Amino acid sequence: MKEYLKIDFKEEIPKYVQIAVHLKKLIETKVIEDGEKLPTIREYTEFLRVNKVTIVNAYKKLQNDGFAYQKVGSGTYAKRKENVSIFMKEYSKTFKKLMSENMEDAIDFAGETTGEVLFPIEDFKDIINRVLDRDGVEALISQNALGYEKLRGTINKAFWNNTLQDEDILIVSGAQQGIDIASKAMLNINDNVIVEKPTYGGALSVFRWRRANIFEVDMESDGVDLDKFEEILKKNKIRCFYTMSYFQNPTGISYSLEKKKKLIELAEKYDFYIIEDDYLSELIYDQSVEYTPFKWLDREERVIYIKSFSKIFLPGIRIGYMVMPTIFKESMQNSKFNTDIATSSLMQRALEMYIVENKWKENIALLNKEYQKRYKLMTGILDEKLSEYVTYNKPGGGLTFYLVLKESFVTSRELFLRLRKKGVYITPGVLFFRDMKDGDKTFRIGFSQTNEEKILKGLETIREELDLCHI
């Protein structure tokens, strides 16, 4: 047995985790080659002087993390993942530049937030001034870790018809913080989590940071594949399932009522929790899409509901909320307090007044009207001019489309780099998968940062680039 396979074990970390981490490093640094057979379970057990179950669990973890695969009757083999971090850095650098510089000619199909031109800034400025006149310095210095009390009450009344207790609502700094708080309250190292395939990259990052084992389930036209979902439940103790119930990021898929009910039943049967990220459900253009979140169906407190106002309000404000089940309430409150103590008091008070005075509903109506026009324009062009190269499902709402390349003449990462040279920006699908290879034939485009003129020009550029790639 080769010396580099040896490990000096530390007492505080499970041995199988240390073995998996060690082998990952060897695979990533090419000490163990891609496709090379790993030691047999018996050989490695004797070499490291551990029990057989430890090696079995280490190899399982390697497979779950995408660093190994098994051949029946032959053994376990190394699988080197492409270095996603290099591309991620390049992608991140691109959009930092896009946001920091005045690039008026850029066509940003990658943005996910409301364009500032659509926000009624004069109304909001008026409300800020009235809040300051009403509350004075209290609006600036007051802190409550759980959130401004009147805002929590207003959210309960306006969005939940007073069916919740105000103390069940926790104000957070956007959905990302809500996911982080939920994971800290619920997950320990090596707990098992199910996510949609593909899914929001920010959620994947949180679960990786918590060192959870991540299981992916393919998306169908109305939600996850329930048969594959239950197969995982039968074989593994699952702690939670992360889902975006409306206009899922990136696929744009919304869950059918039947699947929501079935998933609630499975949560009760197999004792797991559902983290529901309610993403852009205000922006519905197709009336066949009905609004019934998982939380409305929740009778046994199995759903942790998270809602951000950032996507449809002002991104810079960073306000959202979560509805906490009783069992996790104390740990989630503690997690919030340890994270940032309190969210901006002034912005919470302004948002509360904005909702109470129905400015919120007026703004949502404005957004729906404008975005529906862009949505229809984009679907028309996709159907007419890009159907030769891509397929997609019409989401019926939201701000994005998820496109699947029909042929393998170009990857979405290559397409991103080619389009970037021409001032057009897309989101490659690799960012939404645990194993980046799975997303190389998909990419997401959105219309929140593009007017009609830019949509026409940008989609024409994509068409031209695909033509060139196809030659």
Short mmCIF file of C-alpha atoms in Angstrom, two decimals:
data_model
loop_
_atom_site.label_atom_id
_atom_site.label_comp_id
_atom_site.label_asym_id
_atom_site.label_seq_id
_atom_site.Cartn_x
_atom_site.Cartn_y
_atom_site.Cartn_z
CA MET A 1 0.00 0.00 0.00
CA LYS A 2 1.39 3.41 -0.99
CA GLU A 3 2.60 5.68 1.82
CA TYR A 4 0.53 8.70 0.70
CA LEU A 5 -2.65 6.79 1.58
CA LYS A 6 -1.71 6.92 5.28
CA ILE A 7 -3.62 9.27 7.63
CA ASP A 8 -2.79 10.68 11.05
CA PHE A 9 -6.26 10.67 12.58
CA LYS A 10 -7.57 13.48 14.78
CA GLU A 11 -9.89 12.53 17.62
CA GLU A 12 -12.55 15.23 17.17
CA ILE A 13 -13.50 14.37 13.55
CA PRO A 14 -15.08 11.04 12.50
CA LYS A 15 -12.48 8.82 10.86
CA TYR A 16 -14.51 8.16 7.72
CA VAL A 17 -14.77 11.93 7.11
CA GLN A 18 -11.00 12.31 7.48
CA ILE A 19 -10.41 9.45 5.03
CA ALA A 20 -12.81 10.96 2.48
CA VAL A 21 -11.22 14.42 2.79
CA HIS A 22 -7.72 12.95 2.44
CA LEU A 23 -8.65 10.99 -0.69
CA LYS A 24 -10.37 14.06 -2.19
CA LYS A 25 -7.12 16.03 -1.86
CA LEU A 26 -5.17 13.21 -3.49
CA ILE A 27 -7.63 13.07 -6.38
CA GLU A 28 -7.75 16.87 -6.83
CA THR A 29 -3.93 17.14 -6.84
CA LYS A 30 -3.66 14.20 -9.30
CA VAL A 31 -1.67 12.05 -6.86
CA ILE A 32 -4.52 9.61 -7.51
CA GLU A 33 -5.36 9.74 -11.21
CA ASP A 34 -8.85 10.17 -12.62
CA GLY A 35 -10.28 6.66 -13.11
CA GLU A 36 -7.67 4.99 -10.90
CA LYS A 37 -8.97 2.15 -8.75
CA LEU A 38 -8.99 2.89 -5.01
CA PRO A 39 -7.79 0.28 -2.50
CA THR A 40 -10.26 -2.48 -1.78
CA ILE A 41 -12.25 -2.12 1.43
CA ARG A 42 -10.39 -5.06 2.97
CA GLU A 43 -6.94 -3.74 1.99
CA TYR A 44 -7.61 -0.22 3.25
CA THR A 45 -9.19 -1.53 6.47
CA GLU A 46 -6.03 -3.47 7.30
CA PHE A 47 -3.69 -0.66 6.19
CA LEU A 48 -5.35 2.05 8.32
CA ARG A 49 -6.33 -0.32 11.14
CA VAL A 50 -9.94 0.79 11.15
CA ASN A 51 -13.14 -1.20 10.85
CA LYS A 52 -14.77 -2.10 7.54
CA VAL A 53 -17.77 0.21 8.07
CA THR A 54 -15.43 3.22 8.31
CA ILE A 55 -14.02 2.58 4.83
CA VAL A 56 -17.47 1.83 3.41
CA ASN A 57 -18.79 5.15 4.74
CA ALA A 58 -15.71 7.04 3.47
CA TYR A 59 -16.22 5.65 -0.04
CA LYS A 60 -19.94 6.46 0.11
CA LYS A 61 -19.12 10.04 1.04
CA LEU A 62 -16.63 10.28 -1.83
CA GLN A 63 -19.33 9.09 -4.23
CA ASN A 64 -21.93 11.52 -2.83
CA ASP A 65 -19.45 14.39 -3.20
CA GLY A 66 -18.75 13.42 -6.81
CA PHE A 67 -15.14 12.22 -6.31
CA ALA A 68 -15.65 8.49 -6.87
CA TYR A 69 -17.85 6.00 -8.65
CA GLN A 70 -18.47 2.30 -8.16
CA LYS A 71 -18.31 -0.53 -10.69
CA VAL A 72 -20.40 -3.48 -9.56
CA GLY A 73 -18.15 -6.45 -8.85
CA SER A 74 -15.00 -4.45 -9.58
CA GLY A 75 -14.54 -1.80 -6.88
CA THR A 76 -14.45 1.97 -6.33
CA TYR A 77 -12.69 4.33 -8.72
CA ALA A 78 -11.47 7.93 -8.44
CA LYS A 79 -13.32 10.66 -10.31
CA ARG A 80 -11.68 14.05 -10.59
CA LYS A 81 -14.15 16.90 -10.76
CA GLU A 82 -13.40 19.83 -13.02
CA ASN A 83 -12.18 22.78 -11.02
CA VAL A 84 -15.38 24.76 -10.60
CA SER A 85 -13.62 27.30 -8.40
CA ILE A 86 -11.56 28.64 -11.33
CA PHE A 87 -14.62 29.28 -13.43
CA MET A 88 -16.56 30.60 -10.43
CA LYS A 89 -13.83 33.16 -9.78
CA GLU A 90 -13.91 34.23 -13.42
CA TYR A 91 -17.71 34.48 -13.34
CA SER A 92 -17.70 36.43 -10.08
CA LYS A 93 -15.00 38.80 -11.33
CA THR A 94 -17.05 39.50 -14.44
CA PHE A 95 -20.12 40.60 -12.49
CA LYS A 96 -18.21 42.61 -9.94
CA LYS A 97 -16.90 44.58 -12.89
CA LEU A 98 -20.38 44.78 -14.41
CA MET A 99 -21.83 46.22 -11.20
CA SER A 100 -18.98 48.58 -10.33
CA GLU A 101 -18.49 50.16 -13.73
CA ASN A 102 -20.92 52.16 -15.82
CA MET A 103 -21.48 49.66 -18.63
CA GLU A 104 -24.60 51.09 -20.25
CA ASP A 105 -24.14 49.08 -23.43
CA ALA A 106 -23.87 45.74 -21.61
CA ILE A 107 -26.77 43.32 -22.05
CA ASP A 108 -27.20 41.65 -18.67
CA PHE A 109 -29.26 38.48 -19.01
CA ALA A 110 -27.72 37.17 -15.77
CA GLY A 111 -29.30 39.61 -13.28
CA GLU A 112 -32.15 38.37 -11.10
CA THR A 113 -33.34 41.51 -9.37
CA THR A 114 -35.80 44.25 -10.22
CA GLY A 115 -34.37 46.99 -12.38
CA GLU A 116 -34.02 50.22 -10.42
CA VAL A 117 -35.87 52.14 -13.14
CA LEU A 118 -39.05 50.22 -12.21
CA PHE A 119 -38.95 51.11 -8.54
CA PRO A 120 -41.08 54.15 -7.57
CA ILE A 121 -38.26 55.87 -5.75
CA GLU A 122 -40.20 59.08 -5.06
CA ASP A 123 -42.85 57.14 -3.13
CA PHE A 124 -40.18 55.43 -1.07
CA LYS A 125 -38.31 58.66 -0.36
CA ASP A 126 -41.57 60.15 0.91
CA ILE A 127 -42.14 57.16 3.18
CA ILE A 128 -38.57 57.32 4.56
CA ASN A 129 -39.08 60.99 5.45
CA ARG A 130 -42.43 60.27 7.13
CA VAL A 131 -40.93 57.41 9.15
CA LEU A 132 -38.15 59.70 10.35
CA ASP A 133 -40.67 62.44 11.21
CA ARG A 134 -42.82 59.94 13.10
CA ASP A 135 -40.15 57.90 14.92
CA GLY A 136 -37.19 60.27 15.04
CA VAL A 137 -33.88 58.87 16.21
CA GLU A 138 -35.65 55.70 17.35
CA ALA A 139 -35.88 54.66 13.68
CA LEU A 140 -32.07 54.71 13.44
CA ILE A 141 -30.89 53.27 16.75
CA SER A 142 -33.63 50.82 17.75
CA GLN A 143 -32.61 47.17 17.43
CA ASN A 144 -34.62 44.01 17.81
CA ALA A 145 -32.94 40.75 16.84
CA LEU A 146 -36.29 39.21 15.87
CA GLY A 147 -37.30 42.19 13.75
CA TYR A 148 -39.40 45.34 14.05
CA GLU A 149 -42.54 44.26 15.89
CA LYS A 150 -45.00 46.21 13.73
CA LEU A 151 -43.46 44.80 10.54
CA ARG A 152 -43.88 41.24 11.81
CA GLY A 153 -47.51 41.98 12.63
CA THR A 154 -48.10 43.61 9.24
CA ILE A 155 -46.56 40.62 7.41
CA ASN A 156 -48.85 38.30 9.38
CA LYS A 157 -51.90 40.36 8.50
CA ALA A 158 -51.11 41.25 4.88
CA PHE A 159 -49.66 37.93 3.68
CA TRP A 160 -51.00 35.34 6.13
CA ASN A 161 -54.40 36.72 7.12
CA ASN A 162 -53.35 36.57 10.79
CA THR A 163 -53.11 32.75 10.69
CA LEU A 164 -49.64 32.86 12.29
CA GLN A 165 -48.38 34.12 15.61
CA ASP A 166 -46.28 37.28 15.19
CA GLU A 167 -43.49 35.64 17.22
CA ASP A 168 -43.29 32.84 14.60
CA ILE A 169 -41.94 35.41 12.13
CA LEU A 170 -38.24 36.27 12.08
CA ILE A 171 -36.99 39.21 10.00
CA VAL A 172 -33.80 38.36 8.09
CA SER A 173 -31.44 40.06 5.65
CA GLY A 174 -32.69 38.26 2.57
CA ALA A 175 -33.35 34.63 1.61
CA GLN A 176 -29.68 33.64 1.70
CA GLN A 177 -29.45 34.52 5.38
CA GLY A 178 -32.71 32.65 5.99
CA ILE A 179 -31.28 29.47 4.42
CA ASP A 180 -28.12 29.88 6.48
CA ILE A 181 -30.06 30.35 9.73
CA ALA A 182 -32.25 27.31 9.00
CA SER A 183 -29.23 25.12 8.22
CA LYS A 184 -27.39 26.18 11.38
CA ALA A 185 -30.44 25.38 13.47
CA MET A 186 -31.13 22.01 11.85
CA LEU A 187 -27.97 20.45 10.45
CA ASN A 188 -24.96 18.75 11.97
CA ILE A 189 -21.92 17.40 10.11
CA ASN A 190 -22.92 14.56 7.73
CA ASP A 191 -26.64 15.09 8.08
CA ASN A 192 -28.42 14.27 4.82
CA VAL A 193 -30.11 16.94 2.71
CA ILE A 194 -32.14 16.59 -0.49
CA VAL A 195 -32.08 19.37 -3.08
CA GLU A 196 -33.65 19.80 -6.49
CA LYS A 197 -31.45 19.07 -9.50
CA PRO A 198 -30.53 21.71 -10.59
CA THR A 199 -30.90 24.18 -7.73
CA TYR A 200 -29.90 27.59 -6.40
CA GLY A 201 -26.11 27.74 -6.02
CA GLY A 202 -26.31 29.79 -2.81
CA ALA A 203 -28.19 26.96 -1.08
CA LEU A 204 -25.64 24.39 -2.26
CA SER A 205 -22.87 26.58 -0.77
CA VAL A 206 -24.65 26.74 2.59
CA PHE A 207 -25.13 22.97 2.79
CA ARG A 208 -21.54 22.32 1.73
CA TRP A 209 -20.36 24.74 4.41
CA ARG A 210 -22.36 22.79 6.99
CA ARG A 211 -20.65 19.63 5.64
CA ALA A 212 -23.95 17.97 4.92
CA ASN A 213 -24.35 15.05 2.51
CA ILE A 214 -26.26 16.40 -0.48
CA PHE A 215 -28.64 14.22 -2.50
CA GLU A 216 -30.03 15.60 -5.76
CA VAL A 217 -33.40 14.70 -7.31
CA ASP A 218 -34.21 15.54 -10.92
CA MET A 219 -36.89 18.10 -11.65
CA GLU A 220 -39.95 17.18 -13.70
CA SER A 221 -42.40 19.65 -15.24
CA ASP A 222 -44.30 20.09 -11.93
CA GLY A 223 -41.62 19.52 -9.30
CA VAL A 224 -39.17 16.84 -8.20
CA ASP A 225 -39.43 13.22 -9.35
CA LEU A 226 -41.34 11.72 -6.41
CA ASP A 227 -40.37 8.11 -7.14
CA LYS A 228 -36.64 8.94 -7.00
CA PHE A 229 -37.27 11.18 -4.01
CA GLU A 230 -38.87 8.37 -2.01
CA GLU A 231 -36.15 5.91 -3.01
CA ILE A 232 -33.64 8.18 -1.26
CA LEU A 233 -35.93 8.47 1.79
CA LYS A 234 -36.16 4.67 2.09
CA LYS A 235 -32.39 4.22 2.08
CA ASN A 236 -31.23 7.30 4.02
CA LYS A 237 -32.25 9.29 7.08
CA ILE A 238 -32.99 12.70 5.56
CA ARG A 239 -32.96 15.79 7.73
CA CYS A 240 -34.42 18.34 5.31
CA PHE A 241 -35.44 19.08 1.73
CA TYR A 242 -34.67 22.48 0.19
CA THR A 243 -37.14 23.62 -2.45
CA MET A 244 -38.17 26.70 -4.39
CA SER A 245 -41.91 26.26 -4.81
CA TYR A 246 -42.51 28.90 -7.51
CA PHE A 247 -40.41 29.65 -10.62
CA GLN A 248 -37.60 27.52 -9.27
CA ASN A 249 -34.11 28.87 -9.78
CA PRO A 250 -32.88 28.06 -12.39
CA THR A 251 -35.53 25.93 -14.16
CA GLY A 252 -38.53 28.25 -13.69
CA ILE A 253 -40.68 25.25 -12.70
CA SER A 254 -43.57 25.66 -10.23
CA TYR A 255 -44.87 22.77 -8.12
CA SER A 256 -48.27 21.25 -8.73
CA LEU A 257 -50.66 21.17 -5.79
CA GLU A 258 -50.64 17.35 -5.92
CA LYS A 259 -46.86 17.19 -5.52
CA LYS A 260 -46.90 19.67 -2.67
CA LYS A 261 -49.46 17.58 -0.80
CA LYS A 262 -47.48 14.39 -1.43
CA LEU A 263 -44.23 15.96 -0.23
CA ILE A 264 -45.93 17.15 2.96
CA GLU A 265 -47.14 13.57 3.51
CA LEU A 266 -43.64 12.20 2.94
CA ALA A 267 -42.18 14.74 5.39
CA GLU A 268 -44.54 13.47 8.07
CA LYS A 269 -43.99 9.80 7.20
CA TYR A 270 -40.18 9.92 7.02
CA ASP A 271 -39.65 12.64 9.63
CA PHE A 272 -37.86 15.36 7.66
CA TYR A 273 -38.43 19.11 7.24
CA ILE A 274 -39.05 21.23 4.14
CA ILE A 275 -37.18 24.51 3.69
CA GLU A 276 -39.45 26.44 1.33
CA ASP A 277 -37.78 29.34 -0.48
CA ASP A 278 -40.74 31.28 -1.91
CA TYR A 279 -39.01 32.82 -4.90
CA LEU A 280 -40.74 35.47 -7.04
CA SER A 281 -44.27 34.10 -6.55
CA GLU A 282 -45.64 37.65 -6.91
CA LEU A 283 -44.71 37.67 -10.60
CA ILE A 284 -47.32 35.36 -12.17
CA TYR A 285 -48.20 35.98 -15.85
CA ASP A 286 -50.00 32.74 -16.67
CA GLN A 287 -53.24 32.44 -14.71
CA SER A 288 -52.98 28.63 -14.72
CA VAL A 289 -50.28 29.07 -12.06
CA GLU A 290 -52.08 29.23 -8.71
CA TYR A 291 -50.49 30.46 -5.50
CA THR A 292 -50.56 27.83 -2.75
CA PRO A 293 -47.22 27.61 -0.91
CA PHE A 294 -46.17 24.49 0.96
CA LYS A 295 -46.64 26.42 4.21
CA TRP A 296 -50.38 26.83 3.59
CA LEU A 297 -50.67 23.02 3.53
CA ASP A 298 -48.50 22.47 6.60
CA ARG A 299 -50.46 21.07 9.53
CA GLU A 300 -47.63 19.42 11.50
CA GLU A 301 -45.06 22.28 11.38
CA ARG A 302 -42.87 20.53 8.83
CA VAL A 303 -42.21 23.63 6.70
CA ILE A 304 -39.68 26.42 7.31
CA TYR A 305 -40.91 29.21 5.03
CA ILE A 306 -38.47 31.82 3.70
CA LYS A 307 -39.39 34.94 1.73
CA SER A 308 -37.12 37.71 0.44
CA PHE A 309 -38.32 41.18 -0.52
CA SER A 310 -34.99 41.91 -2.25
CA LYS A 311 -35.81 40.46 -5.68
CA ILE A 312 -38.98 42.51 -6.11
CA PHE A 313 -38.23 45.46 -3.86
CA LEU A 314 -34.82 47.14 -3.83
CA PRO A 315 -31.91 44.65 -3.78
CA GLY A 316 -29.78 46.98 -1.65
CA ILE A 317 -32.35 46.94 1.17
CA ARG A 318 -31.84 43.19 1.88
CA ILE A 319 -34.93 42.38 3.91
CA GLY A 320 -36.85 39.13 4.10
CA TYR A 321 -38.53 36.97 6.69
CA MET A 322 -38.92 33.37 7.72
CA VAL A 323 -41.68 31.47 9.48
CA MET A 324 -40.22 29.23 12.17
CA PRO A 325 -41.65 25.92 13.45
CA THR A 326 -41.88 25.79 17.23
CA ILE A 327 -39.26 23.05 17.50
CA PHE A 328 -36.58 25.24 15.89
CA LYS A 329 -37.71 28.67 17.06
CA GLU A 330 -35.18 29.17 19.84
CA SER A 331 -32.20 27.85 17.85
CA MET A 332 -33.12 29.97 14.81
CA GLN A 333 -33.50 33.09 16.91
CA ASN A 334 -30.10 32.42 18.50
CA SER A 335 -28.58 31.85 15.08
CA LYS A 336 -29.95 35.18 13.82
CA PHE A 337 -28.64 37.01 16.89
CA ASN A 338 -25.18 35.45 16.49
CA THR A 339 -25.11 36.30 12.77
CA ASP A 340 -25.82 40.04 12.75
CA ILE A 341 -27.93 40.92 15.82
CA ALA A 342 -30.48 43.00 13.87
CA THR A 343 -31.59 44.02 10.37
CA SER A 344 -31.80 47.75 9.55
CA SER A 345 -34.49 49.32 11.73
CA LEU A 346 -35.14 52.24 9.37
CA MET A 347 -35.67 50.01 6.33
CA GLN A 348 -37.96 47.68 8.30
CA ARG A 349 -40.12 50.61 9.40
CA ALA A 350 -40.23 52.00 5.87
CA LEU A 351 -41.18 48.62 4.43
CA GLU A 352 -43.91 48.24 7.04
CA MET A 353 -45.46 51.59 6.07
CA TYR A 354 -45.04 50.77 2.38
CA ILE A 355 -47.09 47.57 2.84
CA VAL A 356 -49.74 49.13 5.10
CA GLU A 357 -50.42 51.95 2.64
CA ASN A 358 -50.85 49.49 -0.24
CA LYS A 359 -47.84 50.91 -2.08
CA TRP A 360 -46.55 47.34 -2.13
CA LYS A 361 -49.55 46.10 -4.15
CA GLU A 362 -49.28 49.05 -6.53
CA ASN A 363 -45.62 48.33 -7.17
CA ILE A 364 -46.24 44.60 -7.74
CA ALA A 365 -48.96 45.47 -10.27
CA LEU A 366 -46.51 47.78 -12.07
CA LEU A 367 -43.81 45.09 -12.12
CA ASN A 368 -46.22 42.45 -13.42
CA LYS A 369 -47.35 44.71 -16.26
CA GLU A 370 -43.82 45.57 -17.39
CA TYR A 371 -42.27 42.15 -16.93
CA GLN A 372 -45.12 40.37 -18.66
CA LYS A 373 -44.35 42.42 -21.78
CA ARG A 374 -40.69 41.40 -21.64
CA TYR A 375 -41.66 37.79 -20.90
CA LYS A 376 -43.90 37.58 -23.97
CA LEU A 377 -41.29 39.26 -26.18
CA MET A 378 -38.61 36.81 -25.07
CA THR A 379 -40.78 33.70 -25.49
CA GLY A 380 -41.68 34.84 -29.01
CA ILE A 381 -38.04 35.25 -30.01
CA LEU A 382 -36.97 31.99 -28.37
CA ASP A 383 -39.69 30.11 -30.25
CA GLU A 384 -39.04 31.82 -33.57
CA LYS A 385 -35.27 32.27 -33.71
CA LEU A 386 -33.56 29.95 -31.23
CA SER A 387 -35.66 26.77 -31.33
CA GLU A 388 -33.10 25.21 -33.68
CA TYR A 389 -30.51 25.25 -30.89
CA VAL A 390 -32.34 25.22 -27.54
CA THR A 391 -35.37 23.77 -25.78
CA TYR A 392 -37.10 25.28 -22.76
CA ASN A 393 -40.26 25.16 -20.66
CA LYS A 394 -42.39 28.29 -20.39
CA PRO A 395 -42.37 29.12 -16.65
CA GLY A 396 -45.49 31.32 -16.67
CA GLY A 397 -43.91 33.87 -14.36
CA GLY A 398 -40.71 34.97 -12.66
CA LEU A 399 -37.77 36.72 -14.28
CA THR A 400 -35.79 34.03 -16.10
CA PHE A 401 -35.76 31.24 -18.68
CA TYR A 402 -33.75 28.03 -18.44
CA LEU A 403 -32.43 26.92 -21.82
CA VAL A 404 -31.11 23.46 -22.73
CA LEU A 405 -28.69 23.20 -25.65
CA LYS A 406 -29.83 20.57 -28.14
CA GLU A 407 -26.36 19.56 -29.30
CA SER A 408 -22.92 19.20 -27.77
CA PHE A 409 -21.04 21.54 -30.11
CA VAL A 410 -20.48 24.06 -27.30
CA THR A 411 -20.70 24.08 -23.50
CA SER A 412 -22.52 26.79 -21.57
CA ARG A 413 -19.21 27.89 -20.03
CA GLU A 414 -17.66 28.31 -23.47
CA LEU A 415 -20.77 30.16 -24.63
CA PHE A 416 -20.55 32.47 -21.60
CA LEU A 417 -16.94 33.38 -22.42
CA ARG A 418 -17.72 33.96 -26.11
CA LEU A 419 -20.76 36.13 -25.38
CA ARG A 420 -18.90 38.12 -22.74
CA LYS A 421 -16.55 39.39 -25.45
CA LYS A 422 -19.61 40.85 -27.19
CA GLY A 423 -21.05 42.48 -24.07
CA VAL A 424 -23.80 39.89 -23.50
CA TYR A 425 -23.94 38.10 -20.15
CA ILE A 426 -25.66 34.77 -19.36
CA THR A 427 -25.55 32.38 -16.40
CA PRO A 428 -24.02 28.97 -17.25
CA GLY A 429 -25.94 26.00 -15.84
CA VAL A 430 -22.87 24.55 -14.13
CA LEU A 431 -23.45 26.94 -11.23
CA PHE A 432 -26.66 25.11 -10.27
CA PHE A 433 -25.38 21.54 -9.92
CA ARG A 434 -23.39 19.67 -7.29
CA ASP A 435 -21.28 18.20 -10.11
CA MET A 436 -20.60 20.96 -12.61
CA LYS A 437 -20.47 18.59 -15.61
CA ASP A 438 -24.22 18.07 -15.26
CA GLY A 439 -24.96 21.67 -16.20
CA ASP A 440 -22.69 22.12 -19.19
CA LYS A 441 -25.57 21.94 -21.65
CA THR A 442 -27.81 24.46 -19.92
CA PHE A 443 -27.84 28.18 -19.25
CA ARG A 444 -30.20 30.74 -17.74
CA ILE A 445 -31.20 34.10 -19.17
CA GLY A 446 -33.32 36.77 -17.52
CA PHE A 447 -35.04 39.99 -18.48
CA SER A 448 -35.15 42.06 -15.30
CA GLN A 449 -32.07 44.11 -16.25
CA THR A 450 -32.88 44.43 -19.96
CA ASN A 451 -35.36 46.62 -21.80
CA GLU A 452 -37.06 45.46 -25.00
CA GLU A 453 -34.34 46.90 -27.23
CA LYS A 454 -31.64 45.01 -25.33
CA ILE A 455 -33.67 41.79 -25.35
CA LEU A 456 -33.87 41.94 -29.15
CA LYS A 457 -30.18 42.73 -29.56
CA GLY A 458 -29.00 40.24 -26.93
CA LEU A 459 -30.98 37.27 -28.24
CA GLU A 460 -29.84 38.05 -31.77
CA THR A 461 -26.23 37.97 -30.52
CA ILE A 462 -26.82 34.61 -28.83
CA ARG A 463 -28.31 33.28 -32.07
CA GLU A 464 -25.31 34.52 -34.08
CA GLU A 465 -22.86 32.95 -31.64
CA LEU A 466 -24.66 29.60 -31.73
CA ASP A 467 -24.58 29.76 -35.51
CA LEU A 468 -20.80 30.25 -35.41
CA CYS A 469 -20.37 27.41 -32.88
CA HIS A 470 -22.39 25.11 -35.11
CA ILE A 471 -20.24 25.66 -38.20
#
